[in-house]
Structure formats: C-alpha cells, structure tokens
mmCIF file of C-alpha atoms in Angstrom:
data_model
loop_
_atom_site.group_PDB
_atom_site.id
_atom_site.type_symbol
_atom_site.label_atom_id
_atom_site.label_comp_id
_atom_site.label_asym_id
_atom_site.label_seq_id
_atom_site.Cartn_x
_atom_site.Cartn_y
_atom_site.Cartn_z
ATOM 1 C CA MET A 1 5.942 22.219 -49.211
ATOM 2 C CA LEU A 2 5.736 22.277 -45.445
ATOM 3 C CA LEU A 3 7.641 19.638 -43.488
ATOM 4 C CA ILE A 4 7.182 19.100 -39.765
ATOM 5 C CA ASN A 5 10.073 17.844 -37.669
ATOM 6 C CA LEU A 6 8.218 15.080 -35.793
ATOM 7 C CA TRP A 7 11.370 13.845 -34.088
ATOM 8 C CA ASN A 8 11.865 17.226 -32.444
ATOM 9 C CA LEU A 9 8.176 17.651 -31.564
ATOM 10 C CA GLN A 10 8.072 14.299 -29.801
ATOM 11 C CA ARG A 11 11.171 15.116 -27.753
ATOM 12 C CA ASP A 12 10.263 18.608 -26.566
ATOM 13 C CA PRO A 13 11.514 18.891 -22.951
ATOM 14 C CA GLN A 14 8.796 21.472 -22.216
ATOM 15 C CA VAL A 15 6.162 18.803 -22.931
ATOM 16 C CA TRP A 16 7.986 15.594 -21.957
ATOM 17 C CA PRO A 17 10.403 15.694 -18.982
ATOM 18 C CA ASN A 18 13.561 13.713 -19.845
ATOM 19 C CA PRO A 19 12.300 12.994 -23.385
ATOM 20 C CA ASN A 20 15.175 10.675 -24.338
ATOM 21 C CA GLU A 21 14.648 8.306 -21.403
ATOM 22 C CA PHE A 22 12.417 5.265 -21.782
ATOM 23 C CA GLN A 23 9.709 5.929 -19.168
ATOM 24 C CA PRO A 24 6.399 4.319 -20.152
ATOM 25 C CA GLU A 25 5.049 5.030 -16.670
ATOM 26 C CA ARG A 26 5.042 8.755 -17.462
ATOM 27 C CA PHE A 27 1.672 8.301 -19.178
ATOM 28 C CA LEU A 28 0.040 7.011 -15.977
ATOM 29 C CA THR A 29 0.355 10.310 -14.115
ATOM 30 C CA THR A 30 1.071 13.039 -16.659
ATOM 31 C CA HIS A 31 -0.828 14.299 -19.679
ATOM 32 C CA GLN A 32 -4.147 12.930 -18.398
ATOM 33 C CA ASP A 33 -5.867 16.129 -19.523
ATOM 34 C CA ILE A 34 -5.081 15.542 -23.217
ATOM 35 C CA GLU A 35 -8.130 15.515 -25.461
ATOM 36 C CA PHE A 36 -7.390 12.883 -28.096
ATOM 37 C CA MET A 37 -9.686 14.457 -30.672
ATOM 38 C CA SER A 38 -8.167 17.944 -30.425
ATOM 39 C CA GLN A 39 -4.970 19.185 -32.032
ATOM 40 C CA ASN A 40 -2.465 18.028 -29.417
ATOM 41 C CA PHE A 41 0.881 17.698 -31.109
ATOM 42 C CA GLU A 42 2.015 15.148 -28.498
ATOM 43 C CA LEU A 43 -0.117 12.640 -30.423
ATOM 44 C CA ILE A 44 1.120 13.571 -33.900
ATOM 45 C CA PRO A 45 1.636 9.924 -35.011
ATOM 46 C CA PHE A 46 -2.159 9.760 -35.400
ATOM 47 C CA SER A 47 -2.213 12.976 -37.427
ATOM 48 C CA PHE A 48 -4.889 15.560 -36.630
ATOM 49 C CA GLY A 49 -7.750 17.516 -38.081
ATOM 50 C CA ARG A 50 -10.011 16.166 -40.820
ATOM 51 C CA ARG A 51 -7.466 13.559 -41.863
ATOM 52 C CA SER A 52 -6.759 12.129 -38.439
ATOM 53 C CA CYS A 53 -6.774 8.395 -37.912
ATOM 54 C CA PRO A 54 -10.346 7.127 -37.421
ATOM 55 C CA GLY A 55 -9.090 4.115 -35.452
ATOM 56 C CA MET A 56 -6.977 6.119 -32.982
ATOM 57 C CA THR A 57 -9.190 5.551 -29.932
ATOM 58 C CA PHE A 58 -9.634 1.866 -30.701
ATOM 59 C CA GLY A 59 -5.909 1.434 -31.363
ATOM 60 C CA LEU A 60 -4.954 3.079 -28.074
ATOM 61 C CA GLN A 61 -7.430 0.914 -26.144
ATOM 62 C CA VAL A 62 -6.216 -2.311 -27.769
ATOM 63 C CA LEU A 63 -2.594 -1.357 -27.101
ATOM 64 C CA HIS A 64 -3.409 -0.566 -23.463
ATOM 65 C CA LEU A 65 -5.232 -3.888 -23.002
ATOM 66 C CA THR A 66 -2.501 -5.904 -24.729
ATOM 67 C CA LEU A 67 0.275 -4.379 -22.636
ATOM 68 C CA ALA A 68 -1.741 -4.835 -19.446
ATOM 69 C CA ARG A 69 -2.270 -8.534 -20.225
ATOM 70 C CA LEU A 70 1.423 -9.044 -20.967
ATOM 71 C CA LEU A 71 2.495 -7.285 -17.769
ATOM 72 C CA GLN A 72 -0.088 -9.204 -15.755
ATOM 73 C CA GLY A 73 0.819 -12.611 -17.132
ATOM 74 C CA PHE A 74 4.591 -12.541 -17.494
ATOM 75 C CA HIS A 75 7.801 -11.509 -15.784
ATOM 76 C CA MET A 76 9.957 -9.737 -18.363
ATOM 77 C CA CYS A 77 13.715 -9.406 -18.393
ATOM 78 C CA THR A 78 16.384 -8.746 -20.972
ATOM 79 C CA LYS A 79 18.820 -11.352 -22.143
ATOM 80 C CA ASP A 80 21.653 -11.611 -19.599
ATOM 81 C CA ALA A 81 19.977 -8.798 -17.568
ATOM 82 C CA LEU A 82 21.519 -6.166 -19.841
ATOM 83 C CA GLN A 83 20.458 -2.521 -19.855
ATOM 84 C CA VAL A 84 18.163 -1.618 -22.778
ATOM 85 C CA ASP A 85 20.030 0.195 -25.557
ATOM 86 C CA MET A 86 17.862 3.147 -26.644
ATOM 87 C CA THR A 87 20.147 4.191 -29.534
ATOM 88 C CA GLU A 88 18.065 5.033 -32.589
ATOM 89 C CA GLY A 89 18.831 3.708 -36.044
ATOM 90 C CA LEU A 90 18.111 5.313 -39.387
ATOM 91 C CA GLY A 91 14.778 5.183 -41.153
ATOM 92 C CA VAL A 92 11.470 6.929 -41.532
ATOM 93 C CA ALA A 93 10.033 5.560 -38.276
ATOM 94 C CA LEU A 94 13.327 5.810 -36.297
ATOM 95 C CA PRO A 95 13.686 2.151 -35.333
ATOM 96 C CA LYS A 96 16.046 1.168 -32.549
ATOM 97 C CA GLU A 97 19.564 0.431 -33.736
ATOM 98 C CA HIS A 98 19.558 -2.904 -31.895
ATOM 99 C CA ALA A 99 16.424 -5.015 -31.539
ATOM 100 C CA LEU A 100 15.061 -5.464 -28.025
ATOM 101 C CA GLN A 101 15.212 -9.079 -26.934
ATOM 102 C CA LEU A 102 12.961 -9.922 -23.997
ATOM 103 C CA ILE A 103 12.588 -13.134 -22.087
ATOM 104 C CA LEU A 104 9.037 -13.806 -20.912
ATOM 105 C CA LYS A 105 8.551 -16.060 -17.900
ATOM 106 C CA PRO A 106 4.967 -17.035 -17.009
ATOM 107 C CA ARG A 107 3.781 -15.805 -13.603
ATOM 108 C CA LEU A 108 1.216 -18.625 -13.284
ATOM 109 C CA PRO A 109 1.289 -22.379 -13.972
ATOM 110 C CA LEU A 110 1.134 -23.127 -17.712
ATOM 111 C CA HIS A 111 -2.220 -24.952 -17.585
ATOM 112 C CA LEU A 112 -3.935 -21.686 -16.571
ATOM 113 C CA TYR A 113 -2.828 -19.994 -19.800
ATOM 114 C CA GLU A 114 -4.428 -22.668 -21.962
ATOM 115 C CA THR A 115 -7.922 -21.369 -21.143
ATOM 116 C CA LEU A 116 -7.170 -17.787 -22.205
#
C-alpha cells in the first residue's frame, strides 16, 4: 500500500511561500502557469491521472464566481475584530480547530439585493 502525505505536499515551502499563512491572494499572482489537467501535485485534492475529478474545472469556476460575488457584495469582518485562528483540528480533511465566524455587512442598499 502506498500512502501519500497530502498535508506535507500542500505545505511545501518550495512550492508555496509561507505555506502556513492564510493568503488567498497568492493565487492571483503566482502559479498562473499551472495546467489543471496535468499532474501538478499542488492540486492534489482533485486527484490526477485517469481517476481525476471530472468536475474540477467547473468546481473551480463556480468557487471563483461565488467568492467574487461575496467579496463584491459584502464587507466581511470577524466577530469583535479578532484575528483568525488558523490552528488545525484533527480529522481526515484537517478542519480548523475553531470555526470561523464572519459578519457580513451589505455594501449596497438591501432593495438592490432582492433582484439578484
């Protein structure tokens, strides 16, 4: 049996600068040359090869659109303006030890959101 240490692969400092810091903006400027259909181990959650996820491209596009709409429509802040705790809990998918609680404040008047 061959087991792959995904946790270590996804935190390789040679691939991801400061891998333990939450930096979603890193994907805007780095790793733009990644071919999603090749065997890039940075994208291992989708698997690779013949058994790779057939909905990977669609899933990434929907995620991108959803996050863009949320960022466009709402101001986001944490409860009591606390720093986000990135401590990982135990489990197969490595959930966060403490759930992230966000407060969303609409950027526009509420009647404009009713048409969306």
